[in-house]
mmCIF file of C-alpha atoms in Angstrom:
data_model
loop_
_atom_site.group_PDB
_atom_site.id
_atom_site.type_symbol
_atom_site.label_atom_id
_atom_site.label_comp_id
_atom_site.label_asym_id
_atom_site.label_seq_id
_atom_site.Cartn_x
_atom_site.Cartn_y
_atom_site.Cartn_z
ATOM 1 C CA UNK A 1 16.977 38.028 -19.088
ATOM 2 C CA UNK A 2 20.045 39.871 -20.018
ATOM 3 C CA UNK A 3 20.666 41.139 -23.475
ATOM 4 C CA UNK A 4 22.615 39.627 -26.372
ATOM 5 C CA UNK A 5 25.790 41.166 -27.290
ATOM 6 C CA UNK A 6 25.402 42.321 -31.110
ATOM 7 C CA UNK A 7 25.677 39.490 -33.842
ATOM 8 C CA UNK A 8 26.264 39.761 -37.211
ATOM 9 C CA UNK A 9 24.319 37.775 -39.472
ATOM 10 C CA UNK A 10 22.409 36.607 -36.462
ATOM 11 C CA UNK A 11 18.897 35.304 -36.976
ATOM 12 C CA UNK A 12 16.165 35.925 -34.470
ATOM 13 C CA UNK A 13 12.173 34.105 -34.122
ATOM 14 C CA UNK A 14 10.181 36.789 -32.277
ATOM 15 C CA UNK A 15 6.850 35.470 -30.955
ATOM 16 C CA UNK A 16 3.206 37.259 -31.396
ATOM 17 C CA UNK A 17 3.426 41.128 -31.280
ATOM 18 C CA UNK A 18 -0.108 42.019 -31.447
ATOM 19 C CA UNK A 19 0.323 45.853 -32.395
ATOM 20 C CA UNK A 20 2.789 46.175 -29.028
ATOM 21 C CA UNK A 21 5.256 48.467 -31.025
ATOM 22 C CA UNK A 22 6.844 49.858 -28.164
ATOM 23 C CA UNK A 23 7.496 46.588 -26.970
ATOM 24 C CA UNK A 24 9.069 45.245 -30.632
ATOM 25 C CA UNK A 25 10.975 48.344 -30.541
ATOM 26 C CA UNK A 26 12.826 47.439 -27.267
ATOM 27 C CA UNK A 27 13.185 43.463 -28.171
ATOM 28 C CA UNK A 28 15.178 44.653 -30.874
ATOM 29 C CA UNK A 29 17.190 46.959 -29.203
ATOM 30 C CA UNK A 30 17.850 44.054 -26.361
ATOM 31 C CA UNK A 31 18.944 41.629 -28.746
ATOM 32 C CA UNK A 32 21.081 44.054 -30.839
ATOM 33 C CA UNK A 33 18.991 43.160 -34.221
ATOM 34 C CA UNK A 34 21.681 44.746 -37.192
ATOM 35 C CA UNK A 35 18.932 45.335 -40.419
ATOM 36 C CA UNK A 36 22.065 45.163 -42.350
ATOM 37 C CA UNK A 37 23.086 41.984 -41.391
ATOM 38 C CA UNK A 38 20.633 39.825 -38.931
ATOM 39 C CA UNK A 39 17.438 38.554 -39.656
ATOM 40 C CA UNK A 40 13.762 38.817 -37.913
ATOM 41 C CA UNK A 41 11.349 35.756 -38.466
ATOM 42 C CA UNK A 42 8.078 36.336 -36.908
ATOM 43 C CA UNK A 43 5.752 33.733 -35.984
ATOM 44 C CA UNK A 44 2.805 35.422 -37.014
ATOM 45 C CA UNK A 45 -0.305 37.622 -34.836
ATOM 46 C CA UNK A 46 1.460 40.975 -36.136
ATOM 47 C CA UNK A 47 -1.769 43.050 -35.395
ATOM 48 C CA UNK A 48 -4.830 43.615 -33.208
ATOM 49 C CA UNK A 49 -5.362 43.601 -29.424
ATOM 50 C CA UNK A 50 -2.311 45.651 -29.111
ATOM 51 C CA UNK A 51 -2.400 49.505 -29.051
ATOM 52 C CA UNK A 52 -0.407 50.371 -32.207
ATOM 53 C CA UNK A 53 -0.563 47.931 -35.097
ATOM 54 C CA UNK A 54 -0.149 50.794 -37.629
ATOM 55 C CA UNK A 55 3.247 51.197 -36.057
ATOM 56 C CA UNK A 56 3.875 47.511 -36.121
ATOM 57 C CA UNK A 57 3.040 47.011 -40.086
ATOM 58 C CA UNK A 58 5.183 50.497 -40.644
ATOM 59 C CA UNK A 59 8.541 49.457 -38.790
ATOM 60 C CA UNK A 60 8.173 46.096 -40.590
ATOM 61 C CA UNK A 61 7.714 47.402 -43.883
ATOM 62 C CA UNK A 62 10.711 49.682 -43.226
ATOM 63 C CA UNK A 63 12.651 46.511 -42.534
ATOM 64 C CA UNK A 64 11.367 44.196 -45.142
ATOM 65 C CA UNK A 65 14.438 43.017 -46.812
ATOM 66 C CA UNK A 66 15.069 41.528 -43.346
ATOM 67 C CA UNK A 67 11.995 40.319 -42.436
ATOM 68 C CA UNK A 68 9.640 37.328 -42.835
ATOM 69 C CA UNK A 69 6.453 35.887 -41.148
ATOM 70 C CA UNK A 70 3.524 33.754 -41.568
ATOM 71 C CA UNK A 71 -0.258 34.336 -41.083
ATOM 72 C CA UNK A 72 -2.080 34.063 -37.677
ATOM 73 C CA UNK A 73 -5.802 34.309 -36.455
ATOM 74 C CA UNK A 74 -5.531 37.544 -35.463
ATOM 75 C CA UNK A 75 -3.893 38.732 -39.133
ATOM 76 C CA UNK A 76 -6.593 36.580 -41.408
ATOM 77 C CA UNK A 77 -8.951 38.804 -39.249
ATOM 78 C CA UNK A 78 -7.215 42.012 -39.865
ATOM 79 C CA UNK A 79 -7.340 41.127 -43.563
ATOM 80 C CA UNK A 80 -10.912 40.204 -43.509
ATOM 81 C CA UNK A 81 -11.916 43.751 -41.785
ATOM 82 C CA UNK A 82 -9.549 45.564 -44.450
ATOM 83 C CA UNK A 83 -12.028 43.938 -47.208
ATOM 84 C CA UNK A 84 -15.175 44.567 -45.564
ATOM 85 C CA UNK A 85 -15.967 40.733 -44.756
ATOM 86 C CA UNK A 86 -16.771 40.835 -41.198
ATOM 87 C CA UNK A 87 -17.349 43.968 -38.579
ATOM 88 C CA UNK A 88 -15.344 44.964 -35.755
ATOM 89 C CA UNK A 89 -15.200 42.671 -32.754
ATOM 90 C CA UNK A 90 -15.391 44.301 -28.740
ATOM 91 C CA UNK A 91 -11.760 43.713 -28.952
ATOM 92 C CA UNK A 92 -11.070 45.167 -31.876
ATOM 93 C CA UNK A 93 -7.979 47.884 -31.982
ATOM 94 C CA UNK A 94 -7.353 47.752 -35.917
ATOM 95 C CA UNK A 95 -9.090 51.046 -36.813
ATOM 96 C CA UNK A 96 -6.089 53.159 -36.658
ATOM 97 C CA UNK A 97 -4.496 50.936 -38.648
ATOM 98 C CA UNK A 98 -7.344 50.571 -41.034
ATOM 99 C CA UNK A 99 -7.378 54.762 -41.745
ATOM 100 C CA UNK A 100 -3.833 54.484 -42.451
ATOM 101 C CA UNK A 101 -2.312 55.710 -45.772
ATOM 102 C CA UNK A 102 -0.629 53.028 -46.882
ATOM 103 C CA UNK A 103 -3.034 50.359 -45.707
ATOM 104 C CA UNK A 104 -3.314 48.882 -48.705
ATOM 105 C CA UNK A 105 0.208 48.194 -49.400
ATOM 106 C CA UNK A 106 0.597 46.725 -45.974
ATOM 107 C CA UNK A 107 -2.206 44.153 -46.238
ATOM 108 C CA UNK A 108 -1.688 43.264 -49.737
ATOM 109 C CA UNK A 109 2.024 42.448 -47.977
ATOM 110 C CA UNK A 110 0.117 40.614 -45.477
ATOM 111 C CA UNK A 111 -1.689 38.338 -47.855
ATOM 112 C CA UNK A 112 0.787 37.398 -49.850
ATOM 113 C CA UNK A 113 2.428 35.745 -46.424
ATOM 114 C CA UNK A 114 2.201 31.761 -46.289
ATOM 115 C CA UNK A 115 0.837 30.010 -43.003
ATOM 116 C CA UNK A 116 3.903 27.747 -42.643
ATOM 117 C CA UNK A 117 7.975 28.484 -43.508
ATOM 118 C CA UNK A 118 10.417 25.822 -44.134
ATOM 119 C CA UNK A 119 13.574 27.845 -42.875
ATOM 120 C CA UNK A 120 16.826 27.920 -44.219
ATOM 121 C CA UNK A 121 18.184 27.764 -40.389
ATOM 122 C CA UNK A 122 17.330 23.910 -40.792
ATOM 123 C CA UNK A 123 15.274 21.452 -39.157
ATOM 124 C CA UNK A 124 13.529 24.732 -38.496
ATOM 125 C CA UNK A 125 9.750 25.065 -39.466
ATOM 126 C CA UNK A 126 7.845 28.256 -38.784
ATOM 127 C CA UNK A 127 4.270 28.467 -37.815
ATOM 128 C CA UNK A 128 1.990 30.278 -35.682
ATOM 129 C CA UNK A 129 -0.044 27.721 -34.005
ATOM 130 C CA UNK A 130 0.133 24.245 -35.227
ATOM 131 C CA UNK A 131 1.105 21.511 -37.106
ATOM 132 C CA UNK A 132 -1.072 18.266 -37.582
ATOM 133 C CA UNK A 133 0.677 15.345 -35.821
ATOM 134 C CA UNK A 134 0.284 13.259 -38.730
ATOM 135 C CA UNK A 135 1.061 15.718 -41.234
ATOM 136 C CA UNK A 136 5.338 15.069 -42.328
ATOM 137 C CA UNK A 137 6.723 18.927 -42.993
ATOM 138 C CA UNK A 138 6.350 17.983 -46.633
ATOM 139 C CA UNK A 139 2.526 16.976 -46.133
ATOM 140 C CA UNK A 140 2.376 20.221 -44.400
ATOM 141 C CA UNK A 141 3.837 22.289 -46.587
ATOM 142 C CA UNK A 142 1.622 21.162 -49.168
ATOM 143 C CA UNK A 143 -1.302 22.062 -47.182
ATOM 144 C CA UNK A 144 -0.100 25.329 -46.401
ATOM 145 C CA UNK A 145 -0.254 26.111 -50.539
ATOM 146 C CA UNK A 146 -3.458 25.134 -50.929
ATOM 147 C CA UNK A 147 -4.448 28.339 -48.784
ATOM 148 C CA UNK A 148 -1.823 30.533 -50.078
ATOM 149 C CA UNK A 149 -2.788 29.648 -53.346
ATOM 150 C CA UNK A 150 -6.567 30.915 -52.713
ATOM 151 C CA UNK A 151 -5.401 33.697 -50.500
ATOM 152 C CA UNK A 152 -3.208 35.148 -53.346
ATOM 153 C CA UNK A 153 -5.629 34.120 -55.706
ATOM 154 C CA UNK A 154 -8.267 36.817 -57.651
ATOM 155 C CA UNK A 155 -11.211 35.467 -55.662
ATOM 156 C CA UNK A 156 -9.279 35.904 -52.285
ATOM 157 C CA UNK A 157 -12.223 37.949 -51.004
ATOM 158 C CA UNK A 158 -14.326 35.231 -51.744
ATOM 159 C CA UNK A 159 -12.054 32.475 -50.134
ATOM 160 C CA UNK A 160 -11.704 35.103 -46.863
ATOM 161 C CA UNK A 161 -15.864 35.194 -46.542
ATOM 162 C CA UNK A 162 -16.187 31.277 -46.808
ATOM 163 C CA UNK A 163 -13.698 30.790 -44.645
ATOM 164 C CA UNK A 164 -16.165 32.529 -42.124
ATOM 165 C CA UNK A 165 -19.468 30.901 -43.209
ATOM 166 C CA UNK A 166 -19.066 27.945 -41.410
ATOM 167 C CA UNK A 167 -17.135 26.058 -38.528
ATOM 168 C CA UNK A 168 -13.991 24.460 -39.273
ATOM 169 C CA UNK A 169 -14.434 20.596 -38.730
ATOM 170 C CA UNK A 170 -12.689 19.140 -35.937
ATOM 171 C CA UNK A 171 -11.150 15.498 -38.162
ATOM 172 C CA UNK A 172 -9.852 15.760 -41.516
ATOM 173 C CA UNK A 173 -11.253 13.062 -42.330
ATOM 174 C CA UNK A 174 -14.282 14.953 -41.595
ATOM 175 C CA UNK A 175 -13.687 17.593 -44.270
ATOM 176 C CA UNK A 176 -17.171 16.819 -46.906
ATOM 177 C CA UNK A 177 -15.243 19.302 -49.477
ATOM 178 C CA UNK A 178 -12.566 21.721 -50.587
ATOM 179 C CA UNK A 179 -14.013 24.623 -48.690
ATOM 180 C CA UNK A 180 -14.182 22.195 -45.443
ATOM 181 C CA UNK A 181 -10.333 20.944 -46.268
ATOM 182 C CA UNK A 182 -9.559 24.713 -46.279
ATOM 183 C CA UNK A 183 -11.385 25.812 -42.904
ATOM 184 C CA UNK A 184 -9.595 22.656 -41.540
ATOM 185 C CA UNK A 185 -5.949 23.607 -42.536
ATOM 186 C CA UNK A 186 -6.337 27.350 -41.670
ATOM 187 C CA UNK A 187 -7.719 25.947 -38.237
ATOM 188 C CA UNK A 188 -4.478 23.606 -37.625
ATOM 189 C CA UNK A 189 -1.957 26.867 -38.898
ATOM 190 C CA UNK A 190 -3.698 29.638 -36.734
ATOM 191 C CA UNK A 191 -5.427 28.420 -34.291
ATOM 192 C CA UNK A 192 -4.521 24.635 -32.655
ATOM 193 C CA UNK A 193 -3.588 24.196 -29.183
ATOM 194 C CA UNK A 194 -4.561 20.647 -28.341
ATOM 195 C CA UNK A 195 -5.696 17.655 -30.371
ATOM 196 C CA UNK A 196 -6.549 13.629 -29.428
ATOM 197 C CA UNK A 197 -4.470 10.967 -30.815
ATOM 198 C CA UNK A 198 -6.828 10.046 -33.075
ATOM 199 C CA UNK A 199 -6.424 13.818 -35.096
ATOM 200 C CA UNK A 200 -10.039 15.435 -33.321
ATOM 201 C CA UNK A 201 -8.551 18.965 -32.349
ATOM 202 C CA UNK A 202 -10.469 20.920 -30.182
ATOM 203 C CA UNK A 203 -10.475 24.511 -31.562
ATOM 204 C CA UNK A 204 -11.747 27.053 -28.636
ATOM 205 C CA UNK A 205 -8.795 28.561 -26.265
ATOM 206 C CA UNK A 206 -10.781 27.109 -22.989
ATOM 207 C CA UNK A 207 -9.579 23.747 -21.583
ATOM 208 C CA UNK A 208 -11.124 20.694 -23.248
ATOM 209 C CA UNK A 209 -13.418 18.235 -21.935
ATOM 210 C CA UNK A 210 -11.453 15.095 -21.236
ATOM 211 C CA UNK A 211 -7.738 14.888 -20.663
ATOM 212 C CA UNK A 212 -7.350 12.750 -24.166
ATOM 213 C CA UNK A 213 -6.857 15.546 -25.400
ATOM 214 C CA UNK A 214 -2.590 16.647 -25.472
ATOM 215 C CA UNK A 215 -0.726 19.914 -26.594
ATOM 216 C CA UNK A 216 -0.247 19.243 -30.122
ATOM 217 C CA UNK A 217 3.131 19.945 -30.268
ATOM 218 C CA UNK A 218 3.620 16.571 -27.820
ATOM 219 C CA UNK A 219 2.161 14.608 -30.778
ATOM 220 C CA UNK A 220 3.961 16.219 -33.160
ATOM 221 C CA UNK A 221 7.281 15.300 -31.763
ATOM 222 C CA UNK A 222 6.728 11.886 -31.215
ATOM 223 C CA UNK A 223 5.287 11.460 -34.762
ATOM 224 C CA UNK A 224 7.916 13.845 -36.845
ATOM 225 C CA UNK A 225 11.189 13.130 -35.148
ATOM 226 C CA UNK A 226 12.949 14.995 -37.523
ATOM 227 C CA UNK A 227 10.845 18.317 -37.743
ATOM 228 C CA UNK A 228 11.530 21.382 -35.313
ATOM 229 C CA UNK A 229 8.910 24.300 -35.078
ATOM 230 C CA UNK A 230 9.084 27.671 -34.152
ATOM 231 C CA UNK A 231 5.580 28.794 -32.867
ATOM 232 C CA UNK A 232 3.583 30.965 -31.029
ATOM 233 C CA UNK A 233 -0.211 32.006 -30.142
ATOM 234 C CA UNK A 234 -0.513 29.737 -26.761
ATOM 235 C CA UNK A 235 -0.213 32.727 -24.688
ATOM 236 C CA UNK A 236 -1.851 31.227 -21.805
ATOM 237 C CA UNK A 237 0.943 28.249 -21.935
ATOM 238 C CA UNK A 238 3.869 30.741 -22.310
ATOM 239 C CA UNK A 239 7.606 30.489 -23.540
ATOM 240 C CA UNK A 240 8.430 27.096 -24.009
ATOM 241 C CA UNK A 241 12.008 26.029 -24.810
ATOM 242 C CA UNK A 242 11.947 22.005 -25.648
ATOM 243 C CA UNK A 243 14.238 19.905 -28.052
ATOM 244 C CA UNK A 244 12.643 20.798 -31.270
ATOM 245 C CA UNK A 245 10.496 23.427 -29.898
ATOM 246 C CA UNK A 246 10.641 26.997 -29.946
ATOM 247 C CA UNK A 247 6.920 27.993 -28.221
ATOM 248 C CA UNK A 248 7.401 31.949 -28.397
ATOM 249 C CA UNK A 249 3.761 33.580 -27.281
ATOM 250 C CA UNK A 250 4.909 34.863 -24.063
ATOM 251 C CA UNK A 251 1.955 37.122 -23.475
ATOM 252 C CA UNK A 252 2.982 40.503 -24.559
ATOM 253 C CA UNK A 253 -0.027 41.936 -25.266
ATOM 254 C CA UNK A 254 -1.373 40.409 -21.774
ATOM 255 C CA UNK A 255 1.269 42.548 -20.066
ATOM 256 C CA UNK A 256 4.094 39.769 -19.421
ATOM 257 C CA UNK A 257 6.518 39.299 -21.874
ATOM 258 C CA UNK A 258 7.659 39.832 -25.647
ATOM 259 C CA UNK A 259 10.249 36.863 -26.589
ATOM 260 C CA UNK A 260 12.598 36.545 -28.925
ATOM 261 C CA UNK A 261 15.221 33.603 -29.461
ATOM 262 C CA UNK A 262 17.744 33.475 -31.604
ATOM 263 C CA UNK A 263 18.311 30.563 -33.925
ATOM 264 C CA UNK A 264 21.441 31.293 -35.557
ATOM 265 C CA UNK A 265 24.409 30.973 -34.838
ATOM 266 C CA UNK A 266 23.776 28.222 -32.665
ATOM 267 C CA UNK A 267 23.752 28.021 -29.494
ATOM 268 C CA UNK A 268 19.955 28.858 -28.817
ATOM 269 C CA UNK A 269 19.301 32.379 -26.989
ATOM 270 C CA UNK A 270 16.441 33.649 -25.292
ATOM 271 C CA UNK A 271 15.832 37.453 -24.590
ATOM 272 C CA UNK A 272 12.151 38.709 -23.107
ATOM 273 C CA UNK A 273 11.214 42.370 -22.293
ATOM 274 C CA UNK A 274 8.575 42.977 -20.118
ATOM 275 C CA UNK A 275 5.095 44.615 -21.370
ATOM 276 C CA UNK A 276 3.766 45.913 -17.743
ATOM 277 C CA UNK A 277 1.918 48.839 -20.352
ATOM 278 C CA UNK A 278 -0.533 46.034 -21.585
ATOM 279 C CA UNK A 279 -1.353 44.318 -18.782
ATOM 280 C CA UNK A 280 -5.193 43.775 -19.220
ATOM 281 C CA UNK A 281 -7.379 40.892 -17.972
ATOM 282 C CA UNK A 282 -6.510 37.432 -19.862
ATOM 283 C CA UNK A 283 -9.171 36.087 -22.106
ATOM 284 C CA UNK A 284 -9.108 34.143 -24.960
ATOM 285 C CA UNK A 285 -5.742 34.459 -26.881
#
């Protein structure tokens, strides 16, 4: 797609980077992003897969004023290798990153983030994977505390390790406890794709069983008519551009595209690059 003329005060949604620096580095320079004036919201997945995520966190530290995001799978995981909670998967790329400097400072940055932004650029809500269909964005919002709360909290270590200990149930209504209500809402924000009408998500990235079971941004739309998300981590379902939907996982680190689409000032514009560097056999995403 061709690139944007230079906006001031523009505002831009840039879907999941993955430690693709090169590839952030040219969306910006396509879409003409001014650090003076515009402003980056990114819809979470910063790190890991990717080849560079040290250069990723560095470039948006420089640009922090300017910059906001929320948590995704792959960044809960990058914080829970920083504090020693779980090893190193096969796909694991984060140990530059890790031997970095200023690690510290960058993940501490990292866990302060929230899982779900009510943006200014209203009926905008940022998120990186889903919203519960039955949750209103003020019902959401609240549930999006309750982890930020423990996550910024002085036993966020210990919140990080239970959040591993155990699977996240697939109802809420199926949540026995707190610690189950938390591995249920961090489940919804990071990693959702599809759920049944009757709230049972089904959490791994393969298809699902029976065909009751929808993208959960169809049942979100029907049920909150007046909410509109910006989104990413579907890679495999790609850029999506619906009323009220801004679906921004275009694959980057997969070797097809890094999206961005700017929000403000209206109308809606969509800019890609292509990542041909990553291109890599497709698993789970």
């Amino acid at each position: 797609m061709a690139a944007l003329a230079e906006v001031p005060g523009a505002v831009y949604a840039v879907g999941d980077v993955q430690g693709c620096r090169d590839a952030l580095e040219r969306l910006l320079d396509a879409v003409g992003f001014e650090p003076a004036h515009d402003r980056l919201y990114l819809a979470g997945d910063l790190v890991n897969r990717g080849p560079d995520s040290a250069g990723v966190m560095r470039r948006l530290w420089d640009l922090r004023g300017r910059v906001s995001f929320v948590l995704g799978n792959h960044d809960l995981y990058a914080l829970s290798r920083w504090a020693g909670i779980v090893p190193a998967k096969k796909s694991d790329t984060l140990g530059p990153l890790l031997a970095e400097k200023d690690v510290d400072v960058w993940m501490d940055w990292l866990r302060q983030a929230p899982l779900l932004r009510e943006l200014p650029e209203a009926p905008w809500l940022l998120v990186h994977a889903a919203i519960h269909p039955d949750w209103s964005p003020a019902t959401a919002l609240g549930h999006a505390q309750e982890v930020e709360r423990a996550l910024q909290g002085r036993q966020w270590r210990r919140f990080l390790q239970a959040l591993w200990e155990a699977p996240a149930p697939e109802r809420w209504q199926d949540c026995r406890n707190e610690m189950d209500a938390q591995r249920f809402r961090v489940a919804v924000f990071t990693r959702a794709r599809r759920v049944r009408p009757d709230g049972r998500f089904f959490w791994p990235s393969k298809a699902p069983p029976d065909a009751d079971y929808l993208p959960w941004h169809q049942l979100f739309r029907e049920r909150q008519p007046e909410a509109a998300v910006v989104c990413g981590h579907w890679a495999t379902q790609g850029l999506r551009q619906e009323p009220r939907l801004l679906a921004l996982d275009s694959g980057c680190v997969w070797g097809r595209q890094l999206s961005a689409a700017r929000i403000a000032p209206l109308p809606i514009t969509i800019v890609q690059v292509a990542c041909p560097a990553y291109a890599r056999p497709e698993t789970a995403d």
